[in-house]
Amino acid sequence: MNLKMLKAAFAGLFLSATGFANAGLILEIDDTGDSLITAQILAGGTTQVSGTIDTNSDIDLFGFYWGGGILDLNVYQDNSGLDTQIFLFDSLGFGLFHNDDAPFPNSIIQATLAAGAYFVGISSWSNDPLSVDGAIFPSDFTGQLSPTGAGGASVLSNWEYDGVSSGAYLLDISSTAQYPTNDVEVPEPSILAIFALGIMGLASRRSLLGKKKQ
């Protein structure tokens, strides 16, 4: 199965995993992971996520399917003492955008995106995403940034794990392009979606290795 077929299958699985429920407010399940495979998958229609950065080295990564259009992501610290950062990645783990907390104190990303699967990461300041080539985003506090760091051309593989604060946060997800919702119970994260994430990670790694050998 080639990479294009895997991407199509992944998008279908993600849509089925996230289109079941009107989630509204989602609570972080235990402590969501910091990789594509361990990320918490959000149900369709999710508009808010309530979570906690438990330690300085904690990162919360959430996967979601976006129906296309203007996406607004806004992280509120709720006077918890948490100094937040926010990161947006595509379905393969390539960095798209990052914002520390400009305008202070919220961490905000606004972008016009095609329909598809994405990941949003939240951490405390200085706990930045890495690829095999280094930092994905530059160290800057001027607003929304693109992946122009030394590792910006490669997929997410690790984090720096050296944040400076912890505490509770609320993530708002909004747009004029929210997809339809239904008043039903929120399902558990889909095993198929988690499995698809693992396949996609392996496929992208093999693709990169293949290019390097050419």
CSV table of C-alpha atoms in Angstrom, one decimal:
chain,number,residue,atom,x,y,z
A,1,MET,CA,0.0,0.0,0.0
A,2,ASN,CA,1.5,3.3,-1.0
A,3,LEU,CA,1.6,6.5,1.0
A,4,LYS,CA,-1.3,8.2,-0.8
A,5,MET,CA,-3.5,5.1,-0.2
A,6,LEU,CA,-2.5,5.2,3.5
A,7,LYS,CA,-3.4,8.8,3.8
A,8,ALA,CA,-6.8,8.2,2.3
A,9,ALA,CA,-7.4,5.3,4.6
A,10,PHE,CA,-6.3,7.3,7.6
A,11,ALA,CA,-8.6,10.2,6.8
A,12,GLY,CA,-11.5,7.8,6.5
A,13,LEU,CA,-10.7,6.2,9.8
A,14,PHE,CA,-10.3,9.5,11.5
A,15,LEU,CA,-13.6,10.8,10.1
A,16,SER,CA,-15.4,7.7,11.3
A,17,ALA,CA,-13.8,8.0,14.7
A,18,THR,CA,-14.6,11.7,15.1
A,19,GLY,CA,-18.0,12.0,13.4
A,20,PHE,CA,-20.0,10.0,16.0
A,21,ALA,CA,-20.8,12.6,18.6
A,22,ASN,CA,-21.5,16.1,19.6
A,23,ALA,CA,-18.7,16.2,22.2
A,24,GLY,CA,-19.0,19.9,23.2
A,25,LEU,CA,-16.6,20.0,26.2
A,26,ILE,CA,-14.1,17.2,26.3
A,27,LEU,CA,-12.0,16.3,29.4
A,28,GLU,CA,-8.5,15.1,28.9
A,29,ILE,CA,-8.5,11.3,29.4
A,30,ASP,CA,-6.0,10.5,32.1
A,31,ASP,CA,-2.8,12.2,30.6
A,32,THR,CA,-2.9,12.2,26.9
A,33,GLY,CA,0.3,11.3,25.1
A,34,ASP,CA,2.9,13.4,23.3
A,35,SER,CA,3.3,11.3,20.1
A,36,LEU,CA,1.0,10.7,17.1
A,37,ILE,CA,0.4,7.2,18.3
A,38,THR,CA,-0.5,8.1,21.9
A,39,ALA,CA,-2.4,11.3,21.2
A,40,GLN,CA,-6.0,11.6,22.4
A,41,ILE,CA,-8.5,11.5,19.5
A,42,LEU,CA,-11.2,14.2,19.8
A,43,ALA,CA,-14.8,13.4,18.8
A,44,GLY,CA,-16.5,15.3,16.0
A,45,GLY,CA,-18.0,18.6,17.1
A,46,THR,CA,-15.6,19.1,20.0
A,47,THR,CA,-15.5,22.8,20.8
A,48,GLN,CA,-13.5,22.8,24.1
A,49,VAL,CA,-10.9,20.6,25.7
A,50,SER,CA,-10.2,20.9,29.5
A,51,GLY,CA,-6.8,19.6,30.4
A,52,THR,CA,-3.8,19.9,32.7
A,53,ILE,CA,-0.1,20.1,32.1
A,54,ASP,CA,0.8,18.0,35.1
A,55,THR,CA,4.6,18.6,35.2
A,56,ASN,CA,7.1,20.9,33.5
A,57,SER,CA,7.9,18.1,31.0
A,58,ASP,CA,4.3,17.2,30.1
A,59,ILE,CA,2.9,17.7,26.6
A,60,ASP,CA,-0.7,17.1,25.6
A,61,LEU,CA,-1.3,16.1,22.0
A,62,PHE,CA,-4.8,15.8,20.5
A,63,GLY,CA,-5.8,14.5,17.1
A,64,PHE,CA,-8.9,15.7,15.3
A,65,TYR,CA,-10.5,15.8,11.9
A,66,TRP,CA,-11.1,19.2,10.4
A,67,GLY,CA,-13.8,19.8,7.8
A,68,GLY,CA,-12.0,22.6,6.1
A,69,GLY,CA,-12.0,26.4,6.4
A,70,ILE,CA,-10.8,28.8,9.0
A,71,LEU,CA,-9.7,27.1,12.2
A,72,ASP,CA,-9.3,29.1,15.5
A,73,LEU,CA,-7.4,27.5,18.4
A,74,ASN,CA,-7.2,29.4,21.6
A,75,VAL,CA,-5.6,28.2,24.9
A,76,TYR,CA,-6.6,29.9,28.2
A,77,GLN,CA,-4.5,29.3,31.3
A,78,ASP,CA,-7.4,30.2,33.7
A,79,ASN,CA,-4.9,31.9,36.2
A,80,SER,CA,-3.3,28.5,36.9
A,81,GLY,CA,0.2,29.8,36.6
A,82,LEU,CA,0.8,27.8,33.4
A,83,ASP,CA,2.8,29.6,30.7
A,84,THR,CA,1.4,27.9,27.6
A,85,GLN,CA,2.5,27.2,24.0
A,86,ILE,CA,0.5,25.8,21.2
A,87,PHE,CA,1.6,23.8,18.1
A,88,LEU,CA,-0.3,22.5,15.0
A,89,PHE,CA,0.8,19.5,13.0
A,90,ASP,CA,-0.6,17.8,9.9
A,91,SER,CA,-1.6,14.1,9.8
A,92,LEU,CA,1.9,12.9,9.3
A,93,GLY,CA,3.4,15.0,12.0
A,94,PHE,CA,4.9,17.9,10.0
A,95,GLY,CA,4.8,21.2,11.8
A,96,LEU,CA,2.4,23.8,10.4
A,97,PHE,CA,2.2,26.6,13.0
A,98,HIS,CA,3.3,27.6,16.5
A,99,ASN,CA,2.5,30.4,18.9
A,100,ASP,CA,4.0,30.9,22.3
A,101,ASP,CA,1.5,33.4,23.8
A,102,ALA,CA,1.2,36.4,21.6
A,103,PRO,CA,-0.9,38.3,22.2
A,104,PHE,CA,-0.2,37.6,25.9
A,105,PRO,CA,-1.4,35.6,27.8
A,106,ASN,CA,-3.3,33.3,25.5
A,107,SER,CA,-1.7,30.9,23.0
A,108,ILE,CA,-3.5,31.3,19.7
A,109,ILE,CA,-3.4,29.8,16.2
A,110,GLN,CA,-5.6,30.9,13.3
A,111,ALA,CA,-5.3,29.2,9.9
A,112,THR,CA,-7.3,28.3,6.8
A,113,LEU,CA,-6.9,24.6,6.4
A,114,ALA,CA,-8.0,22.0,3.9
A,115,ALA,CA,-10.2,19.2,5.2
A,116,GLY,CA,-8.2,16.5,6.9
A,117,ALA,CA,-6.6,15.1,10.0
A,118,TYR,CA,-4.5,17.3,12.3
A,119,PHE,CA,-2.8,17.4,15.7
A,120,VAL,CA,-2.7,20.2,18.2
A,121,GLY,CA,-0.1,20.1,20.9
A,122,ILE,CA,0.0,22.1,24.2
A,123,SER,CA,2.9,22.5,26.5
A,124,SER,CA,4.5,24.9,28.9
A,125,TRP,CA,7.0,27.5,27.5
A,126,SER,CA,10.4,26.1,26.4
A,127,ASN,CA,9.1,22.5,25.9
A,128,ASP,CA,9.4,22.5,22.2
A,129,PRO,CA,8.8,19.8,19.5
A,130,LEU,CA,11.8,18.2,17.8
A,131,SER,CA,12.4,16.2,14.6
A,132,VAL,CA,15.4,14.0,13.8
A,133,ASP,CA,17.0,17.2,12.4
A,134,GLY,CA,16.4,19.5,15.4
A,135,ALA,CA,13.9,22.1,16.5
A,136,ILE,CA,10.8,22.2,14.2
A,137,PHE,CA,10.0,25.8,15.1
A,138,PRO,CA,12.2,28.9,15.8
A,139,SER,CA,12.5,30.2,19.3
A,140,ASP,CA,10.5,33.4,19.0
A,141,PHE,CA,7.7,35.2,20.8
A,142,THR,CA,6.4,37.5,18.1
A,143,GLY,CA,3.2,35.6,17.2
A,144,GLN,CA,2.2,32.8,14.9
A,145,LEU,CA,5.3,31.1,13.4
A,146,SER,CA,5.9,28.7,10.6
A,147,PRO,CA,8.2,25.6,10.9
A,148,THR,CA,11.5,27.3,9.9
A,149,GLY,CA,13.7,25.7,12.6
A,150,ALA,CA,16.5,23.4,11.7
A,151,GLY,CA,14.2,20.4,11.9
A,152,GLY,CA,11.2,22.0,10.3
A,153,ALA,CA,11.3,19.9,7.1
A,154,SER,CA,10.9,16.6,9.1
A,155,VAL,CA,8.2,15.0,11.1
A,156,LEU,CA,7.7,15.2,14.9
A,157,SER,CA,9.8,12.7,16.7
A,158,ASN,CA,10.4,14.0,20.2
A,159,TRP,CA,10.1,17.0,22.6
A,160,GLU,CA,12.7,19.0,24.6
A,161,TYR,CA,11.0,18.1,27.9
A,162,ASP,CA,12.3,21.2,29.7
A,163,GLY,CA,9.2,23.3,30.3
A,164,VAL,CA,9.0,25.9,33.1
A,165,SER,CA,5.5,25.7,34.5
A,166,SER,CA,2.4,23.4,35.0
A,167,GLY,CA,-1.3,24.0,35.6
A,168,ALA,CA,-4.8,23.7,34.1
A,169,TYR,CA,-5.9,25.1,30.7
A,170,LEU,CA,-8.9,25.3,28.4
A,171,LEU,CA,-8.5,24.8,24.6
A,172,ASP,CA,-11.2,26.5,22.5
A,173,ILE,CA,-11.8,25.1,19.0
A,174,SER,CA,-14.0,27.2,16.7
A,175,SER,CA,-14.7,28.2,13.1
A,176,THR,CA,-17.4,29.1,10.6
A,177,ALA,CA,-16.8,25.6,9.1
A,178,GLN,CA,-17.8,23.3,12.0
A,179,TYR,CA,-19.2,20.0,10.7
A,180,PRO,CA,-22.7,18.7,11.8
A,181,THR,CA,-23.1,17.3,15.3
A,182,ASN,CA,-25.5,14.9,16.9
A,183,ASP,CA,-26.7,14.6,20.5
A,184,VAL,CA,-25.3,11.2,21.4
A,185,GLU,CA,-22.8,9.9,23.9
A,186,VAL,CA,-19.2,10.6,23.3
A,187,PRO,CA,-17.3,7.4,22.3
A,188,GLU,CA,-14.0,6.2,23.6
A,189,PRO,CA,-11.0,7.0,21.3
A,190,SER,CA,-11.1,4.7,18.3
A,191,ILE,CA,-8.7,1.8,18.3
A,192,LEU,CA,-8.7,1.9,14.5
A,193,ALA,CA,-7.7,5.6,14.5
A,194,ILE,CA,-4.8,4.9,16.9
A,195,PHE,CA,-3.7,2.0,14.6
A,196,ALA,CA,-3.9,4.3,11.6
A,197,LEU,CA,-1.7,6.8,13.3
A,198,GLY,CA,0.9,4.2,13.8
A,199,ILE,CA,0.8,3.1,10.2
A,200,MET,CA,1.0,6.6,9.0
A,201,GLY,CA,4.1,7.2,11.2
A,202,LEU,CA,5.8,4.1,9.8
A,203,ALA,CA,4.9,5.0,6.2
A,204,SER,CA,6.2,8.5,6.5
A,205,ARG,CA,9.5,7.3,8.1
A,206,ARG,CA,10.0,4.8,5.3
A,207,SER,CA,9.3,7.4,2.7
A,208,LEU,CA,11.9,9.8,4.2
A,209,LEU,CA,14.4,7.0,4.5
A,210,GLY,CA,13.8,6.1,0.8
A,211,LYS,CA,14.4,9.6,-0.3
A,212,LYS,CA,17.7,9.8,1.6
A,213,LYS,CA,18.9,6.6,-0.1
A,214,GLN,CA,18.3,8.0,-3.6
